Coordinates of C-alpha atoms and ligand atoms in Angstrom, one line a residue:
X25 CA -3.2 23.8 -24.0
X26 CA -5.6 21.8 -26.3
X27 CA -8.4 20.1 -24.4
X28 CA -7.3 16.6 -23.1
X29 CA -7.7 13.5 -24.9
X30 CA -5.4 11.1 -23.4
X31 CA -5.1 10.2 -19.8
X32 CA -2.7 8.0 -18.0
X33 CA -3.6 6.8 -14.7
X34 CA -0.7 5.5 -12.4
X35 CA -1.7 2.9 -9.9
X36 CA -4.7 0.5 -10.8
X37 CA -5.8 -0.3 -7.5
X38 CA -9.5 0.2 -6.1
X39 CA -9.4 4.2 -7.0
X40 CA -7.1 4.2 -10.1
X41 CA -9.0 1.4 -12.0
X42 CA -12.6 2.7 -11.4
X43 CA -11.3 6.4 -12.4
X44 CA -9.4 5.1 -15.4
X45 CA -12.4 3.0 -16.4
X46 CA -15.0 6.0 -16.0
X47 CA -12.7 8.2 -17.8
X48 CA -12.3 5.7 -20.9
X49 CA -16.2 5.1 -20.9
X50 CA -16.5 9.1 -21.2
X51 CA -14.5 9.0 -24.4
X52 CA -10.9 9.6 -23.4
X53 CA -7.9 7.5 -24.5
X54 CA -6.7 6.0 -21.1
X55 CA -3.9 4.0 -20.4
X56 CA -3.6 2.4 -16.6
X57 CA 0.0 2.1 -15.4
X58 CA 0.7 -0.5 -12.7
X59 CA 3.9 -2.1 -11.5
X60 CA 2.1 -5.5 -11.0
X61 CA 1.9 -7.4 -14.5
X62 CA -0.8 -9.7 -13.2
X63 CA -3.1 -6.7 -12.6
X64 CA -1.9 -5.3 -15.9
X65 CA -2.7 -8.3 -17.8
X66 CA -6.2 -8.7 -16.2
X67 CA -7.2 -5.1 -17.1
X68 CA -5.9 -6.0 -20.8
X69 CA -8.0 -8.9 -20.8
X70 CA -11.2 -6.7 -19.7
X71 CA -11.0 -8.3 -16.1
X72 CA -10.8 -6.6 -12.6
X73 CA -8.7 -8.2 -10.1
X74 CA -10.8 -7.1 -7.1
X75 CA -14.5 -7.0 -6.0
X76 CA -16.2 -3.8 -6.7
X77 CA -20.0 -3.4 -7.8
X78 CA -20.4 -2.4 -11.6
X79 CA -16.5 -2.0 -12.1
X80 CA -16.2 -5.2 -14.2
X81 CA -18.9 -3.8 -16.9
X82 CA -17.1 -0.7 -17.2
X83 CA -13.8 -2.1 -17.6
X84 CA -14.8 -4.9 -19.9
X85 CA -16.5 -2.0 -22.0
X86 CA -13.9 0.4 -22.4
X87 CA -11.2 -2.2 -23.2
X88 CA -13.2 -3.9 -25.9
X89 CA -13.7 -0.5 -27.4
X90 CA -10.3 0.2 -27.3
X91 CA -10.3 3.3 -25.0
X92 CA -8.8 1.6 -22.1
X93 CA -5.4 -0.4 -21.9
X94 CA -2.9 -1.1 -19.3
X95 CA 0.9 -1.3 -19.1
X96 CA 3.8 -1.3 -16.6
X97 CA 5.6 1.6 -18.5
X98 CA 4.4 4.9 -18.2
X99 CA 3.5 6.4 -21.7
X100 CA 3.1 10.2 -22.7
X101 CA -0.3 11.6 -22.1
X102 CA -1.7 15.0 -21.9
X103 CA -2.9 14.3 -18.2
X104 CA -1.6 12.1 -15.6
X105 CA -3.6 10.9 -12.2
X106 CA -1.4 9.5 -9.6
X107 CA -3.5 7.1 -7.5
X108 CA -0.8 5.1 -5.6
X109 CA -0.7 4.0 -2.0
X110 CA 0.3 6.2 0.7
X111 CA 0.9 4.1 3.8
X112 CA 2.5 5.1 7.1
X113 CA 5.8 4.6 8.1
X114 CA 6.8 3.1 11.9
X115 CA 6.8 6.6 13.1
X116 CA 3.5 7.3 11.3
X117 CA 4.6 9.8 9.1
X118 CA 3.4 9.2 5.4
X119 CA 5.7 6.9 3.2
X120 CA 5.7 8.8 -0.2
X121 CA 7.9 6.6 -1.9
X122 CA 5.3 5.1 -4.3
X123 CA 4.6 9.0 -5.2
X124 CA 8.1 9.3 -5.9
X125 CA 8.1 6.1 -8.2
X126 CA 5.3 7.4 -10.1
X127 CA 7.2 10.7 -10.7
X128 CA 10.1 9.0 -12.0
X129 CA 7.8 7.4 -14.4
X130 CA 6.1 10.5 -15.5
X131 CA 9.0 12.6 -15.8
X132 CA 10.9 11.5 -18.8
X133 CA 7.7 11.6 -20.8
X134 CA 6.9 15.3 -20.0
X135 CA 6.8 17.7 -23.2
X136 CA 5.3 20.8 -21.5
X137 CA 1.7 21.6 -20.9
X138 CA 0.7 18.5 -18.9
X139 CA -1.5 18.1 -16.3
X140 CA -0.2 16.1 -13.1
X141 CA -3.0 15.3 -10.6
X142 CA -2.1 13.6 -7.3
X143 CA -5.3 11.4 -5.9
X144 CA -3.8 9.4 -3.4
X145 CA -4.7 10.6 0.1
X146 CA -1.7 12.7 1.1
X147 CA -0.3 14.4 4.2
X148 CA 0.0 18.3 3.8
X149 CA 2.8 19.3 1.2
X150 CA 2.6 16.0 -0.5
X151 CA 1.7 17.6 -3.8
X152 CA 4.4 20.2 -3.6
X153 CA 6.8 17.3 -3.0
X154 CA 5.5 15.8 -6.1
X155 CA 5.9 19.0 -8.2
X156 CA 9.6 19.5 -6.6
X157 CA 10.4 16.2 -7.5
X158 CA 9.2 16.4 -11.2
X159 CA 11.1 19.7 -11.5
X160 CA 14.3 18.4 -9.8
X161 CA 14.1 15.5 -12.4
X162 CA 13.2 18.0 -15.3
X163 CA 14.7 21.3 -14.4
X164 CA 13.6 23.1 -17.8
X165 CA 10.3 23.3 -16.5
X166 CA 8.4 25.5 -14.1
X167 CA 5.1 25.5 -12.4
X168 CA 3.7 28.9 -13.1
X169 CA 5.6 30.0 -16.2
X170 CA 7.7 32.5 -14.0
X171 CA 10.8 31.6 -15.3
X172 CA 10.9 31.1 -19.2
X173 CA 10.3 27.6 -20.6
X174 CA 7.7 25.0 -20.7
X175 CA 5.2 24.8 -17.9
X176 CA 3.6 21.8 -16.1
X177 CA 0.4 22.1 -14.0
X178 CA 0.0 19.9 -10.7
X179 CA -3.0 19.7 -8.9
X180 CA -4.4 17.5 -5.8
X181 CA -7.8 16.0 -6.2
X182 CA -8.5 13.6 -3.4
X183 CA -10.5 10.5 -3.7
X184 CA -13.8 10.3 -1.4
X185 CA -15.4 7.3 -2.6
X186 CA -16.8 4.6 -0.2
X187 CA -15.8 1.0 -1.1
X188 CA -18.8 -1.0 -2.5
X189 CA -20.4 2.2 -3.9
X190 CA -17.3 3.4 -6.0
X191 CA -18.9 3.3 -9.4
X192 CA -22.0 5.7 -8.2
X193 CA -20.0 8.0 -5.9
X194 CA -17.3 8.6 -8.5
X195 CA -20.1 10.3 -10.7
X196 CA -22.6 11.7 -7.5
X197 CA -20.0 12.9 -5.2
X198 CA -18.7 16.4 -5.0
X199 CA -15.1 16.9 -5.5
X200 CA -12.3 19.0 -4.3
X201 CA -9.7 20.2 -6.8
X202 CA -6.7 21.9 -5.3
X203 CA -4.1 23.3 -7.8
X204 CA -0.5 24.8 -7.2
X205 CA -1.7 27.6 -9.7
X206 CA -5.2 28.5 -10.3
X207 CA -4.5 27.4 -14.0
X208 CA -3.7 23.9 -12.9
X209 CA -7.0 23.7 -10.6
X210 CA -9.2 25.0 -13.8
X211 CA -7.7 22.2 -15.9
X212 CA -8.4 19.6 -13.4
X213 CA -11.7 20.7 -12.7
X214 CA -12.5 20.5 -16.4
X215 CA -11.1 16.9 -16.8
X216 CA -13.2 15.9 -13.4
X217 CA -16.3 17.6 -14.9
X218 CA -16.3 15.3 -17.8
X219 CA -17.9 12.5 -15.4
X220 CA -18.4 13.9 -12.2
X221 CA -22.1 15.3 -11.7
X222 CA -21.3 16.6 -8.1
X223 CA -20.0 20.0 -7.5
X224 CA -16.5 20.5 -8.2
X225 CA -15.2 23.1 -5.4
X226 CA -11.7 24.5 -6.4
X227 CA -9.1 25.5 -3.8
X228 CA -5.4 25.5 -3.3
X229 CA -3.3 22.3 -3.1
X230 CA -2.8 22.0 1.0
X231 CA -6.3 22.8 1.5
X232 CA -7.5 19.9 -0.4
X233 CA -5.1 17.6 1.1
X234 CA -6.3 18.7 4.6
X235 CA -9.9 18.6 3.6
X236 CA -9.7 14.9 2.8
X237 CA -7.7 14.1 6.1
X238 CA -10.1 16.3 8.0
X239 CA -13.1 14.4 6.7
X240 CA -11.9 11.1 7.9
X241 CA -10.5 12.6 11.2
X242 CA -14.1 13.9 11.9
X243 CA -15.4 10.6 11.6
X244 CA -12.6 8.9 13.8
X245 CA -13.4 11.5 16.5
X246 CA -16.9 11.0 16.4
X247 CA -16.5 7.2 17.0
X248 CA -14.0 7.4 19.5
X249 CA -16.5 9.3 21.5
X250 CA -18.9 6.7 21.0
X251 CA -16.4 4.2 21.6
X252 CA -15.4 6.2 24.8
X253 CA -19.0 6.3 25.9
X254 CA -19.2 2.2 25.6
X255 CA -16.6 1.8 27.7
X256 CA -17.8 4.5 30.4
X257 CA -21.5 3.1 30.2
X258 CA -20.2 -0.5 30.9
X259 CA -18.5 0.6 33.8
X260 CA -21.8 2.4 35.1
X261 CA -23.9 -0.4 34.4
X262 CA -25.9 1.5 31.7
X263 CA -26.9 0.2 28.3
X264 CA -24.6 2.5 25.9
X265 CA -27.4 1.7 22.9
X266 CA -30.2 3.4 24.8
X267 CA -28.3 5.8 26.1
X268 CA -27.3 6.9 22.7
X269 CA -30.6 6.5 21.2
X270 CA -32.3 8.7 24.0
X271 CA -29.4 11.3 23.5
X272 CA -29.8 11.5 19.9
X273 CA -33.3 12.7 20.1
X274 CA -31.9 16.0 20.9
X275 CA -32.0 18.2 17.7
X276 CA -28.4 19.0 17.8
X277 CA -26.8 15.7 19.0
X278 CA -25.9 12.7 16.7
X279 CA -23.7 10.3 18.2
X280 CA -22.1 7.4 15.9
X281 CA -22.1 3.7 16.9
X282 CA -19.5 2.2 19.1
X283 CA -17.9 -0.9 17.9
X284 CA -15.1 -3.4 18.4
X285 CA -12.4 -0.6 17.0
X286 CA -11.8 1.1 13.5
X287 CA -10.7 -0.7 10.7
X288 CA -10.0 -0.4 7.4
X289 CA -7.1 1.5 5.5
X290 CA -8.4 5.2 5.8
X291 CA -9.9 6.1 8.7
X292 CA -7.5 4.4 11.1
X293 CA -4.7 5.7 9.0
X294 CA -5.5 9.4 7.6
X295 CA -5.7 11.2 11.4
X296 CA -1.9 10.1 11.7
X297 CA -0.8 12.4 8.9
X298 CA -2.4 15.2 10.6
X299 CA -0.9 14.3 14.0
X300 CA 2.5 14.0 12.2
X301 CA 2.4 17.4 10.7
X302 CA 1.2 19.2 13.9
X303 CA 2.0 16.9 16.9
X304 CA 1.7 19.6 19.4
X305 CA -1.6 20.9 18.2
X306 CA -3.3 17.9 17.3
X307 CA -4.3 16.5 20.7
X308 CA -8.0 15.3 20.2
X309 CA -7.2 13.9 16.6
X310 CA -4.4 11.8 18.2
X311 CA -6.4 10.9 21.6
X312 CA -9.2 9.7 19.4
X313 CA -7.0 7.5 17.5
X314 CA -5.7 5.9 20.9
X315 CA -9.0 5.6 21.9
X316 CA -10.3 3.7 19.0
X317 CA -7.1 1.6 18.7
X318 CA -7.7 0.6 22.4
X319 CA -10.9 -0.8 21.9
X320 CA -9.9 -4.3 20.7
X321 CA -8.2 -5.1 23.6
X322 CA -11.1 -3.9 25.8
X323 CA -13.2 -6.2 23.8
X324 CA -10.5 -9.1 24.2
X325 CA -10.6 -8.6 28.2
X326 CA -14.3 -8.7 28.1
X327 CA -14.7 -12.0 26.5
X328 CA -11.7 -13.6 28.7
X329 CA -13.5 -12.6 31.8
X330 CA -16.7 -13.8 30.5
X331 CA -14.9 -17.4 29.9
X332 CA -12.5 -17.4 32.7
X333 CA -14.8 -19.3 35.4
X334 CA -16.2 -21.8 32.8
X335 CA -14.9 -25.3 32.3
X336 CA -12.4 -25.8 29.3
X337 CA -15.1 -27.6 27.0
X338 CA -17.3 -24.4 26.7
X339 CA -16.2 -22.9 23.5
X340 CA -16.2 -19.1 22.5
X341 CA -17.9 -18.1 19.3
X342 CA -16.7 -15.1 17.2
X343 CA -19.1 -13.5 15.0
X344 CA -17.5 -11.5 12.1
X345 CA -14.0 -10.9 10.8
X346 CA -14.6 -8.1 8.2
X347 CA -13.7 -4.5 9.1
X348 CA -17.5 -3.4 8.7
X349 CA -20.6 -4.9 7.7
X350 CA -21.6 -7.0 4.8
X351 CA -18.0 -6.8 2.9
X352 CA -15.4 -9.2 2.7
X353 CA -12.6 -7.0 3.5
X354 CA -10.6 -7.8 6.1
X355 CA -7.7 -5.4 5.9
X356 CA -7.0 -3.6 9.5
X357 CA -10.0 -5.4 11.0
X358 CA -10.3 -5.0 14.6
X359 CA -12.2 -8.2 14.6
X360 CA -9.1 -10.0 13.1
X361 CA -6.8 -8.4 15.9
X362 CA -9.5 -9.6 18.4
X363 CA -9.6 -13.0 17.2
X364 CA -5.7 -13.3 17.1
X365 CA -5.4 -12.2 20.7
X366 CA -8.1 -14.4 22.0
X367 CA -6.5 -17.3 20.4
X368 CA -3.4 -16.5 22.6
X369 CA -5.0 -15.5 25.6
X370 CA -7.4 -18.4 25.6
X371 CA -4.9 -20.9 24.2
X372 CA -6.6 -24.1 25.7
X373 CA -10.1 -23.2 24.5
X374 CA -11.6 -23.8 21.0
X375 CA -12.9 -20.2 19.5
X376 CA -15.4 -20.6 16.8
X377 CA -15.3 -18.1 14.1
X378 CA -18.1 -17.2 11.8
X379 CA -17.6 -15.3 8.7
X380 CA -19.8 -15.8 5.9
X381 CA -17.8 -13.7 3.3
X382 CA -14.4 -16.1 3.5
X383 CA -13.9 -19.4 2.7
X384 CA -10.6 -19.9 4.8
X385 CA -9.2 -17.8 7.6
X386 CA -6.7 -15.1 7.0
X387 CA -3.1 -15.4 7.3
X388 CA -2.8 -13.4 10.3
X389 CA -5.0 -16.3 12.0
X390 CA -3.9 -19.3 10.1
X391 CA -1.6 -21.8 12.2
X392 CA -3.5 -21.0 15.4
X393 CA -4.4 -24.5 16.5
X394 CA -7.5 -23.2 18.6
X395 CA -9.2 -21.2 15.8
X396 CA -11.7 -22.7 13.6
X397 CA -13.7 -21.1 10.6
X398 CA -17.4 -23.0 11.3
X399 CA -21.0 -22.1 10.2
X400 CA -23.2 -20.2 12.8
X401 CA -25.2 -23.1 13.8
X402 CA -22.0 -25.2 14.8
X403 CA -20.5 -22.1 16.7
X404 CA -23.7 -21.5 18.6
X405 CA -24.1 -25.2 19.4
X406 CA -20.4 -25.4 20.9
X407 CA -20.2 -22.1 22.7
X408 CA -21.7 -20.4 25.9
X409 CA -19.9 -17.2 25.4
X410 CA -20.5 -15.2 21.9
X411 CA -18.6 -12.1 20.6
X412 CA -20.5 -10.5 18.3
X413 CA -17.9 -8.1 16.3
X414 CA -19.5 -7.3 12.9
X415 CA -23.1 -6.5 12.2
X416 CA -23.5 -8.6 9.0
X417 CA -27.3 -8.5 8.2
X418 CA -27.4 -12.4 8.3
X419 CA -26.4 -12.2 11.7
X420 CA -29.4 -10.4 13.1
X421 CA -31.4 -13.8 12.7
X422 CA -29.3 -15.2 15.2
X423 CA -31.0 -13.2 18.0
X424 CA -33.3 -15.9 19.3
X425 CA -30.8 -18.4 19.4
X426 CA -28.7 -16.7 22.1
X427 CA -30.8 -18.0 25.3
X428 CA -28.5 -18.6 28.1
X429 CA -25.3 -17.7 26.7
X430 CA -23.2 -14.6 27.5
X431 CA -23.2 -12.0 24.8
X432 CA -20.3 -9.4 24.2
X433 CA -22.4 -7.6 21.4
X434 CA -19.8 -4.7 20.3
X435 CA -22.1 -3.5 17.4
X436 CA -25.4 -3.3 19.5
X437 CA -27.0 -5.7 16.7
X438 CA -29.1 -7.6 19.4
X439 CA -30.3 -4.7 21.5
X440 CA -31.6 -2.3 18.8
Ligands
LIG6 N1 -17.4 2.4 12.3 C1 -17.8 2.5 13.7 N2 -19.0 3.3 14.1 C2 -19.6 3.7 13.0 C3 -19.2 4.0 12.0 C4 -18.1 3.3 11.6 O1 -17.1 2.0 14.5 O2 -20.7 4.8 13.6 C5 -16.2 1.8 11.9 C6 -16.7 0.7 11.0 O3 -17.0 -0.6 11.5 C7 -15.2 0.4 10.3 C8 -14.5 2.1 10.2 O4 -15.5 2.6 11.3 O5 -14.6 -0.5 10.9 C9 -14.6 2.7 9.1 O6 -16.0 2.6 8.5 P1 -16.6 3.6 7.6 O7 -17.6 2.9 6.9 O8 -16.7 4.9 8.5 O9 -15.6 4.3 6.4 P2 -14.6 3.5 5.4 O10 -13.2 3.5 5.9 O11 -15.0 2.3 4.7 O12 -14.5 4.7 4.2 C10 -14.3 5.9 4.5 C11 -15.2 7.0 3.9 N3 -15.0 8.1 4.6 C12 -16.0 9.1 5.3 O13 -17.1 8.7 5.6 C13 -15.4 10.2 6.0 C14 -15.1 7.3 2.4 O14 -15.8 8.2 2.0 C15 -13.8 7.6 2.1 O15 -13.8 7.8 0.7 C16 -12.8 6.4 2.5 O16 -12.9 6.5 4.0 C17 -11.1 6.7 2.3 O17 -10.9 6.0 1.1 O18 -10.8 7.6 2.9

């Protein structure tokens, strides 16, 4: 196959668009494909429809030089990168319908020799499912040339970048490339080597799928350990932050931080794909998910019991709604879940929410009469009970204004 010059990236979300932009700024002719016409129009104007540092400058530059354009229809290309969502269904197995839709766009364009890479976080077997789906639509092709006729090369290359640092980590992180065949893996490795300065590690497709899920499950299990310790410590009257600080002095102990629960669309989702693939075996991974998912309700109980004996004119203050510190992302945020539950459990009491990164309450909290988005000073002046749910940097300065209040510090911000 001649070396790759044209790439189509299917799905222009927070992984697809940065990947399209970085390929385009490295000299490839890139077409981004998205079902959302507004996203396509924004990219064609050189604009980015979401917040990610440094992405704007890459997209604007690539579009103005003619290396990046966007469309709703999948074009012919030498390589395809599929970066579409893989949410979970009601039974917590993965929903592969977006991957199948991407395949239906790619299949009619195939001429033979193309490289098709799945980047979406996927359950074990999803890359093979994509390959088989393509072959069912185009039965004249094969994956390994075993039957006569043209070959298509299919590989998995999971994304592992941290939101907020995507443009840096795309270049510096090591990558895992899993090919259904070794030729697919080496073609994918060559493509990623054009912009990735990290090591590119080659394996098979299912191992690559599992590696990504295992990374996020590892973190989830370790956070669950910390969250369980916080609940045990509370029962025993021990300060969990001091406990962890002391235990972490051991050279082989490194306990993570407890919190109000685990949010975001990765760590709280991906472990379920392993549980769904091996339900009887994945016991620790499942228990960790349950421990982390039960933490918001535990925090709500703490706040409700702290406020229960107080007159109704004593408000509650909730600091933070984002799923982690110093970002504006509220998706799957345990803090939003806690605020929502408090508004129901404390329906006769005003709850003052402080979140400097948003201008209005999210949809899940709109219409709750007792919730108000206010500034920190107002919240503190009105409230006797303070729930600290996100360790945003500016909240650190509040420590000396908490005298006389009951503080439920889920992040240890005021105890460190
Ligand atoms: N959290 C804690 N305690 C901790 C660390 C995190 O409670 O000690 C909570 C955070 O507050 C947050 C959640 O966990 O609610 C997840 O935050 P995170 O910073 O650990 O991870 P994400 O979801 O922003 O990004 C993760 C990263 N994966 C790993 O670090 C193994 C990132 O590299 C992945 O690319 C990303 O998932 C993804 O897309 O899968």
